[in-house]
Amino acid sequence: MQNPLLERSTLPFEFPDFPAITAAHYLEAAETGVARHLEELRAIARNADAPTFENTFVALERSGQLLRRTIMAYWTVFSAHGTDDLREIDPTLQALFSGHMDAIHLDQELFNRLASLDAAGLQGEDARLVSETLRTFRAAGSELDAKKKATLRELNGRITDLSSEYSRKLLGAMNDAAVHFADAGELAGLSEGELASAADAAREAGHESGYLLPLVLPTSQPMLATLENTASRRRLFEASVNRGRDGENRTLEIAAQMAALRATRADLLGHATHADVVLEGATAPSLEAVRERLAELVPAAVANARSEAEELARISGAPINPWDWAYYSAAVAKERYTLDRGALREYFELDAVLSRGVFAAAHRLYGLSFAERTDLPLYHPDVRIWDVHNEDGSVLGLFLGDFFARPTKSGGAWMNSVRESAGLFGERPVVTNTLNIPKPASGEPALVSFDEVNTLFHEFGHALHGLFSAGKYPSLAGTSVPRDFVEYPSQVNEMWSLHQDILPGYAAHTQTGEPLPEGTIDKLEAAALWGEGFATTEYLTAAVLDLAWHSLPVGEPVEDPAAFEDRVLREAGLIPDLVPSRYRTGYFKHIFDGGYSAGYYSYIWSEVLDADTVEWFTENGGLLRGNGDRFRSELLSRGNTRDPLESYELFRGRPARIEPLLVRRGLATGQGS
């Protein structure tokens, strides 16, 4: 069978014919794509004509189209439906991709030609392309001598291999750690639908009977808030925090090796730590600035968390255990705000949240409309796809939603691009949102928690960032922005989940059709500050852990990763016994196989912009088309075509202030939970 990837797809939006593409096709297309790309790069580097912007930088952007579409199709499928045949070829592909990036960035002839261009007369996006391209090449080692380049290639290859191994073992560890319960009595507190789903999961995993609770990626598992049996909560919690610590799927030593190799690479590149390397391309001014920001937030967050623990102990009648925190926190919300978060699930059905919540907010704010289609070939039957149109009827792009958990899917939630919008090629974007919502039993509605509602809005914020991209060059388009800026648009989009004109539209009881009880929105808003001590401490613990691993100096490997983790967190003033990290080293996929190494601080860094932006929307009337048009034109459409902080200041009219974030997180003077 001819390889479908070797030629451009004839389907709408050049959509990949996913069912027709085999693992062998991905491998062949990647190898062919690399070979073709190298030929194209050689032609650019050896062009006898004097270097111009068009025959160097634009030519570089135009090159590698076969490889580009192969990589984007592969990443979409591998992370969401990584079947055994794909996992078998993944180490080979990862090594191929890593080696190819080195071949590009360490090509002295190519770099010399790029660097020789006099770009003084360029403006706007053209000037940005030159500066960002040269910065990327230099950060990747283009100015090293030949011997150091050879060493760098070896280090990059070893890190890539370890990252692939970490990912493979983590997926195995998550599947192994799913908790099997023999008796329904152990799962008191779960709804009939949740029990049926757990029973289906047990049978699918090969158990003859009983109930299986699969794990999601973060430490905190959703069922901890509703399971009534403390022993069951403890089993689920301990299964979560111990992933990657034992057995054939142990990941701790892999993480430590990666951190050590990254430190060695940083030293080779002339930096003190890997974190310093990462921050070269960030909006944060320095590693010290990031450390100071985290350090100034920790004391107040921990104080609030301890205060919350005292309140939970009062409710429970005993000192609180970490596996009991979510359960009794829900009890406090119920007592203090008469808010039963477990019962709220009955009001949040996935289709309603999407169509009358997420999509409705985008329609009100940006004039978008969505039409589901069923004519395109998808990589899994659970995937859904929508045409997205602007208010004038023009086509904006395609949106894919892949919402349900399965054993072949990586944990967590993310946005991905199957195709980026790039004016250079006249392309329309194709973007995906992938989540891990437990799949309901057959015939049952897909109910989601309020946290999952927020995740749906959050990930769609990333999707809007990709859909609205108006850049000319692929490398500057859409979400191709600094890591500590990319979370900002998605965090802003969460604000609409509780909006008084949006929430009533999607929140209706799945059995009776009744709306949310009167006053629920007010209660949710009043209860929002409760639990911020835990949530902020949990997040800061992960951010501090990430920087600890990636601030290691060269030549100081970590022999005991678990002990290292515990020590650095306690030294930072955190309380891991009471509030564990959102991700521990054994399952911190973001930083060991997700592109966030030394960048997990990005969420709180971006949240400064987010909270300040929410204040702007509030001051200017909220959910209005004029506000959406401004946010779209000045920020969401810009990508990296200019400095993202410049885009922010042009949108906001001034630099961001931290005060709105401190108020939101309960960290402002005189505030607490």
XYZ file of C-alpha atoms in Angstrom:
673
model
C 0.000 0.000 0.000
C 1.340 3.422 -0.932
C 2.346 5.561 2.039
C -0.406 8.196 2.506
C 2.043 10.624 4.121
C 4.413 10.884 1.176
C 1.999 13.078 -0.765
C -0.205 15.909 0.432
C -3.611 14.696 1.548
C -6.492 15.441 -0.806
C -8.959 15.534 2.107
C -10.378 18.856 3.346
C -7.750 20.873 5.242
C -5.224 18.287 3.961
C -6.459 16.177 6.866
C -4.373 13.027 7.411
C -6.031 9.736 6.497
C -5.280 8.415 9.973
C -6.749 4.878 9.659
C -4.699 4.258 6.519
C -1.403 5.292 8.144
C 0.557 2.484 9.786
C 3.544 2.652 12.104
C 5.735 1.661 9.153
C 4.312 4.583 7.166
C 5.222 7.069 9.908
C 8.749 5.680 10.051
C 9.225 5.696 6.271
C 7.782 9.213 5.915
C 9.977 10.527 8.721
C 13.127 9.033 7.234
C 12.229 10.286 3.754
C 11.269 13.670 5.174
C 14.604 14.034 6.946
C 16.523 13.149 3.774
C 14.538 15.629 1.660
C 14.872 18.343 4.277
C 18.645 17.932 4.432
C 18.816 18.325 0.654
C 16.757 21.510 0.849
C 18.932 22.900 3.642
C 22.085 22.072 1.713
C 20.720 24.027 -1.249
C 20.052 27.042 0.984
C 23.495 26.908 2.597
C 25.318 26.520 -0.707
C 23.280 28.951 -2.771
C 25.754 30.831 -4.963
C 23.641 33.977 -4.863
C 24.248 36.527 -2.143
C 22.093 35.868 0.915
C 18.774 37.684 1.007
C 15.865 37.426 3.389
C 13.892 35.446 0.804
C 16.615 32.964 -0.181
C 17.734 32.252 3.391
C 15.151 32.794 6.130
C 11.996 32.417 4.044
C 13.544 29.468 2.220
C 14.272 27.894 5.605
C 10.612 28.348 6.601
C 9.461 26.739 3.357
C 11.712 23.715 3.739
C 10.858 20.374 5.308
C 7.148 20.187 4.529
C 6.977 16.372 4.331
C 8.723 16.070 7.675
C 6.530 18.791 9.186
C 3.233 17.115 8.328
C 4.583 13.696 9.342
C 5.700 14.903 12.765
C 2.440 16.715 13.464
C 0.307 13.726 12.486
C 2.505 11.343 14.479
C 2.530 13.428 17.670
C -1.237 13.788 17.521
C -1.775 10.033 17.392
C 1.095 8.834 19.554
C 0.177 10.893 22.617
C -3.555 10.196 22.343
C -3.617 6.623 21.041
C -0.135 5.169 21.438
C -0.770 1.590 20.375
C 1.914 -1.083 20.749
C 3.135 -0.724 17.160
C 3.621 3.024 17.600
C 5.395 2.564 20.923
C 7.721 0.088 19.278
C 8.915 2.624 16.697
C 8.857 5.639 19.034
C 12.471 5.382 20.292
C 13.657 5.215 16.672
C 11.578 8.208 15.658
C 12.608 10.238 18.691
C 16.263 9.588 17.956
C 15.689 10.496 14.304
C 13.957 13.781 15.172
C 16.553 14.724 17.783
C 19.439 13.952 15.472
C 17.844 15.940 12.683
C 17.428 19.020 14.857
C 21.135 18.785 15.668
C 21.915 18.409 11.961
C 20.076 21.676 11.313
C 21.264 23.794 14.217
C 24.859 22.564 14.201
C 25.352 22.979 10.434
C 28.107 25.588 10.342
C 27.651 26.384 6.683
C 23.928 27.015 7.099
C 24.383 29.109 10.231
C 27.107 31.204 8.625
C 24.805 32.067 5.740
C 21.934 32.975 8.063
C 24.171 35.074 10.303
C 25.726 36.902 7.358
C 22.482 38.540 6.278
C 22.265 42.266 6.967
C 18.765 42.467 8.488
C 18.919 46.159 9.457
C 16.264 47.136 6.930
C 13.716 44.502 7.982
C 10.668 45.339 10.071
C 7.761 43.645 11.813
C 7.356 39.905 11.427
C 10.276 39.665 9.006
C 12.671 41.176 11.554
C 11.199 38.944 14.266
C 11.814 35.850 12.125
C 15.488 36.716 11.735
C 16.090 37.459 15.408
C 14.196 34.392 16.674
C 15.818 32.047 14.158
C 19.331 33.198 15.044
C 18.544 33.038 18.774
C 17.305 29.455 18.375
C 20.394 28.404 16.435
C 22.757 29.976 18.970
C 20.899 28.472 21.934
C 21.163 25.059 20.265
C 24.976 25.301 20.030
C 25.592 26.604 16.532
C 28.630 28.613 17.682
C 30.407 25.707 19.410
C 33.569 24.246 17.908
C 33.481 20.911 16.086
C 34.562 18.828 19.081
C 31.947 20.331 21.387
C 29.287 19.907 18.713
C 30.055 16.188 18.570
C 29.705 15.968 22.346
C 26.452 17.924 22.194
C 24.996 15.541 19.611
C 25.808 12.611 21.867
C 24.213 14.293 24.901
C 21.073 15.215 22.976
C 20.725 11.664 21.728
C 21.045 10.180 25.206
C 18.531 12.649 26.658
C 16.054 11.866 23.887
C 16.408 8.119 24.469
C 15.806 8.559 28.203
C 12.798 10.789 27.603
C 11.238 8.143 25.374
C 11.959 5.475 27.991
C 10.458 7.641 30.745
C 7.270 8.106 28.707
C 6.935 4.408 27.963
C 7.491 3.359 31.558
C 5.197 6.057 32.921
C 2.303 4.833 30.806
C 2.997 1.308 32.033
C 3.220 2.522 35.627
C -0.117 4.343 35.336
C -1.866 1.307 33.919
C -0.260 -0.976 36.526
C -1.274 1.348 39.368
C -5.003 1.399 38.521
C -6.700 0.307 41.742
C -8.926 -2.777 41.703
C -11.693 -3.088 44.284
C -13.485 -6.403 44.721
C -16.580 -5.107 46.435
C -18.877 -2.187 45.615
C -19.086 -1.399 49.322
C -15.495 -0.190 49.188
C -16.609 2.444 46.672
C -19.444 3.966 48.684
C -19.952 7.547 47.588
C -19.630 6.894 43.866
C -22.720 7.277 41.706
C -24.334 4.358 39.891
C -22.869 5.642 36.649
C -19.379 5.856 38.127
C -19.686 2.314 39.513
C -20.806 1.031 36.120
C -17.885 2.782 34.461
C -15.473 1.259 37.012
C -16.964 -2.187 36.379
C -16.481 -1.758 32.619
C -12.885 -0.646 33.197
C -12.209 -3.765 35.303
C -13.497 -6.085 32.579
C -11.562 -4.247 29.867
C -8.392 -4.654 31.967
C -8.913 -8.423 32.230
C -10.480 -8.725 35.684
C -13.298 -11.246 35.948
C -15.206 -9.066 38.387
C -14.925 -6.031 40.624
C -14.237 -2.399 39.889
C -11.174 -0.591 38.551
C -10.286 3.059 39.163
C -7.693 4.119 36.552
C -5.341 6.952 37.458
C -5.150 10.399 35.920
C -1.774 12.098 35.687
C -1.748 14.525 38.665
C -1.332 13.337 42.244
C -4.881 14.214 43.229
C -7.381 11.716 41.819
C -10.975 12.928 41.205
C -12.606 10.105 43.178
C -10.787 11.133 46.373
C -13.418 13.836 46.830
C -16.352 11.399 46.911
C -15.132 8.024 48.214
C -16.572 7.659 51.718
C -14.220 4.888 52.904
C -10.913 6.313 54.172
C -9.137 2.991 53.509
C -10.258 3.149 49.868
C -9.117 6.749 49.599
C -5.746 5.762 51.024
C -5.322 2.926 48.505
C -6.109 5.263 45.613
C -3.844 8.036 46.926
C -0.879 5.748 47.613
C -1.211 4.144 44.191
C -1.049 7.643 42.728
C 1.979 8.992 44.617
C 4.013 5.785 44.275
C 3.931 5.576 40.487
C 7.393 5.115 39.075
C 8.996 4.124 42.392
C 9.151 0.333 42.036
C 9.150 -2.569 39.632
C 9.926 -2.795 35.948
C 8.299 0.589 35.311
C 10.448 2.517 37.803
C 11.161 5.991 36.437
C 13.054 7.762 39.251
C 16.555 6.888 38.069
C 15.659 7.834 34.495
C 14.592 11.273 35.715
C 17.820 11.708 37.683
C 19.923 10.669 34.686
C 18.109 13.146 32.464
C 18.643 15.967 34.942
C 22.363 15.161 35.152
C 22.748 15.050 31.376
C 20.872 18.325 30.997
C 23.272 19.907 33.506
C 26.220 18.612 31.493
C 24.722 19.987 28.296
C 24.115 23.376 29.923
C 27.769 23.532 30.961
C 28.825 22.707 27.410
C 26.618 25.547 26.134
C 28.231 27.989 28.561
C 25.471 28.159 31.174
C 25.507 27.366 34.868
C 22.349 25.223 34.785
C 19.744 23.796 32.435
C 17.261 26.301 33.858
C 19.482 29.141 32.644
C 19.426 27.637 29.140
C 15.622 27.405 29.129
C 15.118 30.920 30.441
C 17.151 32.412 27.592
C 14.054 32.182 25.413
C 11.474 32.994 28.094
C 9.649 36.172 29.079
C 10.992 35.844 32.646
C 14.140 37.962 32.893
C 16.272 35.453 34.808
C 16.367 32.299 36.910
C 16.836 34.441 39.984
C 13.659 36.384 39.182
C 11.695 33.142 38.923
C 13.125 31.854 42.187
C 12.245 35.102 43.920
C 8.668 34.986 42.610
C 8.163 31.424 43.863
C 9.864 32.132 47.197
C 7.677 35.159 47.890
C 4.517 33.112 47.277
C 5.421 30.030 49.347
C 5.031 31.358 52.939
C 1.529 32.758 52.486
C 0.380 29.713 50.508
C 1.672 27.293 53.142
C 0.123 29.357 55.937
C -3.231 29.207 54.149
C -2.850 25.456 53.596
C -2.134 24.875 57.293
C -5.182 26.950 58.183
C -7.279 24.841 55.840
C -5.873 21.658 57.394
C -7.004 22.851 60.823
C -10.519 23.405 59.490
C -10.514 19.944 57.889
C -9.368 18.384 61.149
C -12.283 20.038 62.893
C -14.695 18.522 60.397
C -13.092 15.059 60.420
C -12.448 14.919 64.144
C -8.792 13.919 63.681
C -5.575 15.298 62.148
C -6.005 15.338 58.398
C -4.230 12.847 56.119
C -3.350 13.819 52.557
C -5.655 11.137 51.131
C -8.563 12.580 53.121
C -7.982 16.207 52.134
C -10.212 16.330 49.039
C -13.064 14.475 50.779
C -13.204 16.733 53.817
C -12.525 19.819 51.741
C -15.725 18.992 49.858
C -17.427 18.604 53.242
C -16.259 22.070 54.305
C -17.591 23.543 51.069
C -20.888 21.776 51.722
C -21.065 22.996 55.326
C -19.770 26.531 54.815
C -21.276 27.274 51.418
C -24.011 24.592 51.262
C -22.250 23.438 48.100
C -22.175 19.717 47.244
C -19.511 19.432 44.547
C -20.210 15.734 44.052
C -23.870 16.405 43.314
C -22.863 19.141 40.861
C -21.639 16.486 38.401
C -25.262 15.677 37.634
C -25.565 19.165 36.138
C -22.483 18.985 33.918
C -22.891 16.739 30.892
C -20.006 16.790 28.429
C -21.957 17.655 25.270
C -23.843 20.435 27.038
C -20.655 21.894 28.531
C -19.086 21.900 25.073
C -21.922 23.213 22.932
C -23.730 25.501 25.377
C -20.687 26.439 27.441
C -17.287 26.396 25.736
C -18.590 27.007 22.210
C -21.252 29.458 23.374
C -18.666 31.647 25.110
C -16.535 31.642 21.944
C -19.598 32.614 19.922
C -20.480 35.494 22.237
C -16.935 36.782 22.482
C -15.555 36.121 18.987
C -18.597 35.383 16.805
C -17.512 31.783 16.142
C -19.866 29.000 15.097
C -19.284 25.241 15.211
C -20.690 22.460 13.020
C -19.852 18.860 13.832
C -18.824 16.724 10.884
C -18.447 12.962 10.508
C -16.821 12.603 7.091
C -13.132 12.713 8.045
C -11.091 9.611 8.967
C -10.122 9.685 12.657
C -7.502 7.780 14.639
C -10.015 6.542 17.248
C -13.824 6.217 17.310
C -14.105 8.470 20.379
C -12.641 11.472 18.546
C -15.050 14.154 17.338
C -14.471 16.984 14.890
C -16.061 20.370 14.185
C -15.813 22.964 11.436
C -15.158 26.386 12.951
C -16.429 29.509 11.163
C -16.028 33.217 11.757
C -19.110 35.396 12.156
C -19.039 36.351 8.465
C -19.210 32.682 7.493
C -15.573 32.362 6.461
C -13.799 29.169 7.453
C -11.459 29.513 10.416
C -10.276 25.927 10.882
C -11.020 22.492 12.318
C -11.332 21.552 15.985
C -10.905 17.972 17.217
C -12.026 16.812 20.654
C -10.694 13.581 22.174
C -12.106 13.566 25.674
C -12.185 10.052 27.171
C -9.394 8.192 28.970
C -8.048 4.915 27.574
C -4.978 2.740 28.267
C -3.215 3.915 25.088
C -3.497 7.611 25.984
C -0.938 9.628 27.923
C -2.213 11.168 31.144
C -3.269 14.784 31.530
C -4.902 17.234 29.138
C -3.371 19.147 26.251
C -3.831 21.013 22.997
C -2.032 19.928 19.860
C -1.872 21.114 16.253
C -2.383 18.708 13.369
C -1.703 21.676 11.111
C -0.673 25.202 12.062
C -2.071 28.286 10.429
C 0.636 29.895 8.311
C 0.042 32.625 5.761
C 3.162 31.560 3.884
C 1.377 28.371 2.785
C -2.207 29.640 2.820
C -3.074 27.024 5.446
C -6.008 26.879 7.824
C -5.356 25.476 11.318
C -6.401 22.047 12.576
C -6.164 21.828 16.368
C -7.012 19.199 18.962
C -7.994 19.157 22.623
C -7.263 15.911 24.443
C -8.496 15.114 27.964
C -8.771 12.049 30.190
C -12.377 12.065 31.383
C -13.504 8.597 32.565
C -15.655 7.092 29.817
C -19.218 6.479 30.970
C -20.842 3.060 30.890
C -22.756 2.303 27.702
C -25.925 4.358 27.488
C -24.982 6.624 30.387
C -24.364 10.378 30.024
C -20.769 11.607 30.200
C -20.789 13.589 33.431
C -17.842 15.821 34.316
C -16.726 17.445 37.539
C -16.501 21.199 37.841
C -12.692 20.883 37.715
C -13.081 19.068 34.392
C -15.411 21.839 33.211
C -12.583 24.302 33.897
C -10.152 22.025 32.055
C -12.422 22.024 29.002
C -12.470 25.835 28.991
C -8.699 25.960 29.667
C -7.707 23.666 26.817
C -10.062 25.451 24.451
C -8.185 28.644 25.286
C -5.107 26.947 23.799
C -7.227 25.904 20.813
C -8.319 29.509 20.223
C -4.671 30.591 20.360
C -3.970 28.148 17.529
C -7.155 28.799 15.540
C -6.768 32.583 15.579
C -3.152 32.571 14.435
C -2.617 35.193 11.744
C 1.140 34.873 11.353
C 2.895 34.422 8.054
C 5.722 32.138 9.142
C 5.099 28.693 10.693
C 7.843 28.993 13.302
C 6.227 32.148 14.738
C 2.592 31.112 14.383
C -0.067 30.291 16.959
C 1.203 28.756 20.176
C 4.880 28.988 19.115
C 5.513 31.477 21.912
C 7.801 31.321 24.964
C 6.851 28.532 27.351
C 6.073 30.950 30.177
C 3.582 32.792 27.954
C 1.776 29.898 26.290
C -0.480 29.136 29.270
C -1.751 32.701 29.490
C -4.521 32.609 26.825
C -5.794 29.268 28.125
C -5.958 30.522 31.708
C -7.901 33.600 30.607
C -10.504 31.425 28.878
C -11.338 29.728 32.192
C -13.029 32.935 33.348
C -16.108 32.202 31.220
C -16.962 28.881 32.900
C -18.701 30.681 35.787
C -19.957 33.679 33.843
C -23.565 34.487 34.668
C -24.501 34.481 30.968
C -22.732 31.179 30.194
C -23.044 28.754 33.122
C -26.879 28.654 33.210
C -26.850 27.709 29.543
C -24.932 24.470 30.024
C -25.649 23.494 33.644
C -28.872 21.466 33.728
C -29.675 18.281 35.655
C -29.190 15.304 33.355
C -32.271 13.491 34.704
C -34.755 16.289 35.296
C -33.497 19.108 33.104
C -33.754 21.441 36.074
C -31.281 24.345 36.157
C -28.712 24.733 38.875
C -30.373 25.662 42.180
C -30.704 29.391 42.627
C -27.593 30.931 44.134
C -25.209 28.158 43.013
C -23.067 30.541 40.973
C -22.733 32.852 43.973
C -21.791 29.869 46.135
C -19.186 28.669 43.635
C -17.664 32.141 43.506
C -17.732 32.479 47.298
C -16.200 29.022 47.680
C -13.476 29.710 45.101
C -11.073 31.084 47.696
C -11.582 28.077 49.960
C -8.922 25.539 49.067
C -6.579 28.035 47.424
C -4.032 27.374 50.164
C -3.882 23.718 49.179
C -4.088 24.393 45.435
C -1.365 27.046 45.455
C 0.930 25.005 47.702
C 0.394 21.881 45.592
C 1.307 23.827 42.455
C 4.282 25.672 43.984
C 5.652 22.347 45.243
C 5.748 21.048 41.666
C 7.304 24.280 40.351
C 10.003 24.227 43.031
C 10.696 20.541 42.366
C 11.118 21.212 38.652
C 13.605 24.037 39.247
C 15.484 21.932 41.803
C 16.057 19.164 39.274
C 17.072 21.633 36.592
C 19.251 23.933 38.679
C 21.709 21.144 39.429
C 25.320 22.052 38.602
C 27.326 19.803 36.344
C 29.045 16.884 38.048
C 26.636 16.539 40.980
C 24.374 13.594 40.103
C 21.505 12.669 42.416
C 21.922 9.160 43.827
C 18.606 8.965 45.707
C 15.876 10.806 43.740
C 13.176 10.313 46.390
C 15.377 11.709 49.163
C 16.442 14.613 46.933
C 12.810 15.470 46.227
C 11.894 15.459 49.911
C 14.920 17.541 50.935
C 14.565 20.337 48.392
C 10.865 20.755 49.115
C 11.352 21.010 52.871
C 14.259 23.431 52.427
C 11.930 25.636 50.360
C 9.478 25.796 53.275
C 6.943 23.445 51.708
C 5.019 20.662 53.481
C 5.052 17.556 51.229
C 3.741 15.224 53.960
C 0.580 17.278 54.217
C 0.317 18.794 50.715
C 2.103 16.584 48.175
C 3.363 17.940 44.890
C 0.875 18.117 42.030
C 3.371 15.895 40.235
C 6.154 13.903 41.852
C 9.407 12.957 40.156
C 8.149 9.498 39.202
C 5.275 10.855 37.106
C 6.256 14.444 36.286
C 5.678 13.988 32.558
C 5.626 17.735 31.925
C 9.332 18.080 32.693
C 10.766 14.688 31.751
C 8.796 14.092 28.562
C 6.709 17.147 27.825
C 8.797 20.199 27.001
C 8.297 21.940 30.363
C 11.703 21.216 31.913
C 12.640 24.250 34.041
C 9.365 25.736 32.841
C 6.643 24.511 35.184
C 6.809 27.921 36.872
C 5.133 29.136 33.667
C 1.625 28.591 34.995
C 1.996 31.040 37.888
C 4.068 33.418 35.729
C 1.343 33.420 33.079
C -1.344 33.720 35.743
C -0.075 37.207 36.590
C -1.055 38.220 33.056
C -4.240 36.159 33.244
C -5.527 37.705 36.488
C -4.700 41.187 35.228
C -6.560 40.419 31.991
C -9.628 39.152 33.850
C -9.629 42.492 35.651
C -9.524 44.271 32.256
C -12.488 42.278 30.915
C -14.431 43.015 34.104
C -13.668 46.732 33.912
C -14.723 46.840 30.261
C -18.063 45.045 30.428
C -17.021 41.400 30.278
C -18.416 39.104 27.604
C -18.690 41.606 24.750
C -17.743 41.213 21.102
C -15.674 44.375 21.208
C -13.600 42.966 24.046
C -13.168 39.674 22.235
C -12.133 41.404 19.023
C -9.480 43.394 20.888
C -8.108 40.333 22.682
C -8.082 38.389 19.422
C -6.418 41.083 17.309
C -3.784 42.276 19.789
C -2.950 38.962 21.463
C -4.424 35.664 20.294
C -3.683 36.211 16.611
C -0.136 37.472 17.122
C 1.682 34.333 18.223
C 5.391 35.116 18.366
C 5.311 37.580 15.480
C 6.361 40.229 17.988
C 7.541 40.107 21.601
C 4.577 38.587 23.499
C 5.001 41.042 26.362
C 4.810 43.866 23.838
C 1.556 42.354 22.614
C 0.305 42.211 26.183
C 1.140 45.824 26.917
C -0.472 46.980 23.663
C -3.598 45.044 24.627
C -3.677 46.110 28.294
C -2.260 49.615 27.886
C 0.389 48.998 30.544
C 2.586 46.226 31.996
C 0.835 43.576 34.081
C 0.409 44.027 37.836
C 0.669 41.148 40.308
C -2.013 42.394 42.726
C -4.990 40.726 40.968
C -3.204 37.354 41.201
C -2.502 37.798 44.918
C -6.162 38.549 45.558
C -7.316 35.573 43.477
C -4.978 33.166 45.267
C -5.798 34.496 48.724
C -2.235 35.746 49.120
C -2.939 39.452 49.455
C -2.259 41.070 52.822
C -5.041 40.345 55.261
C -6.556 37.534 53.175
C -6.754 33.876 53.952
C -8.929 30.838 53.547
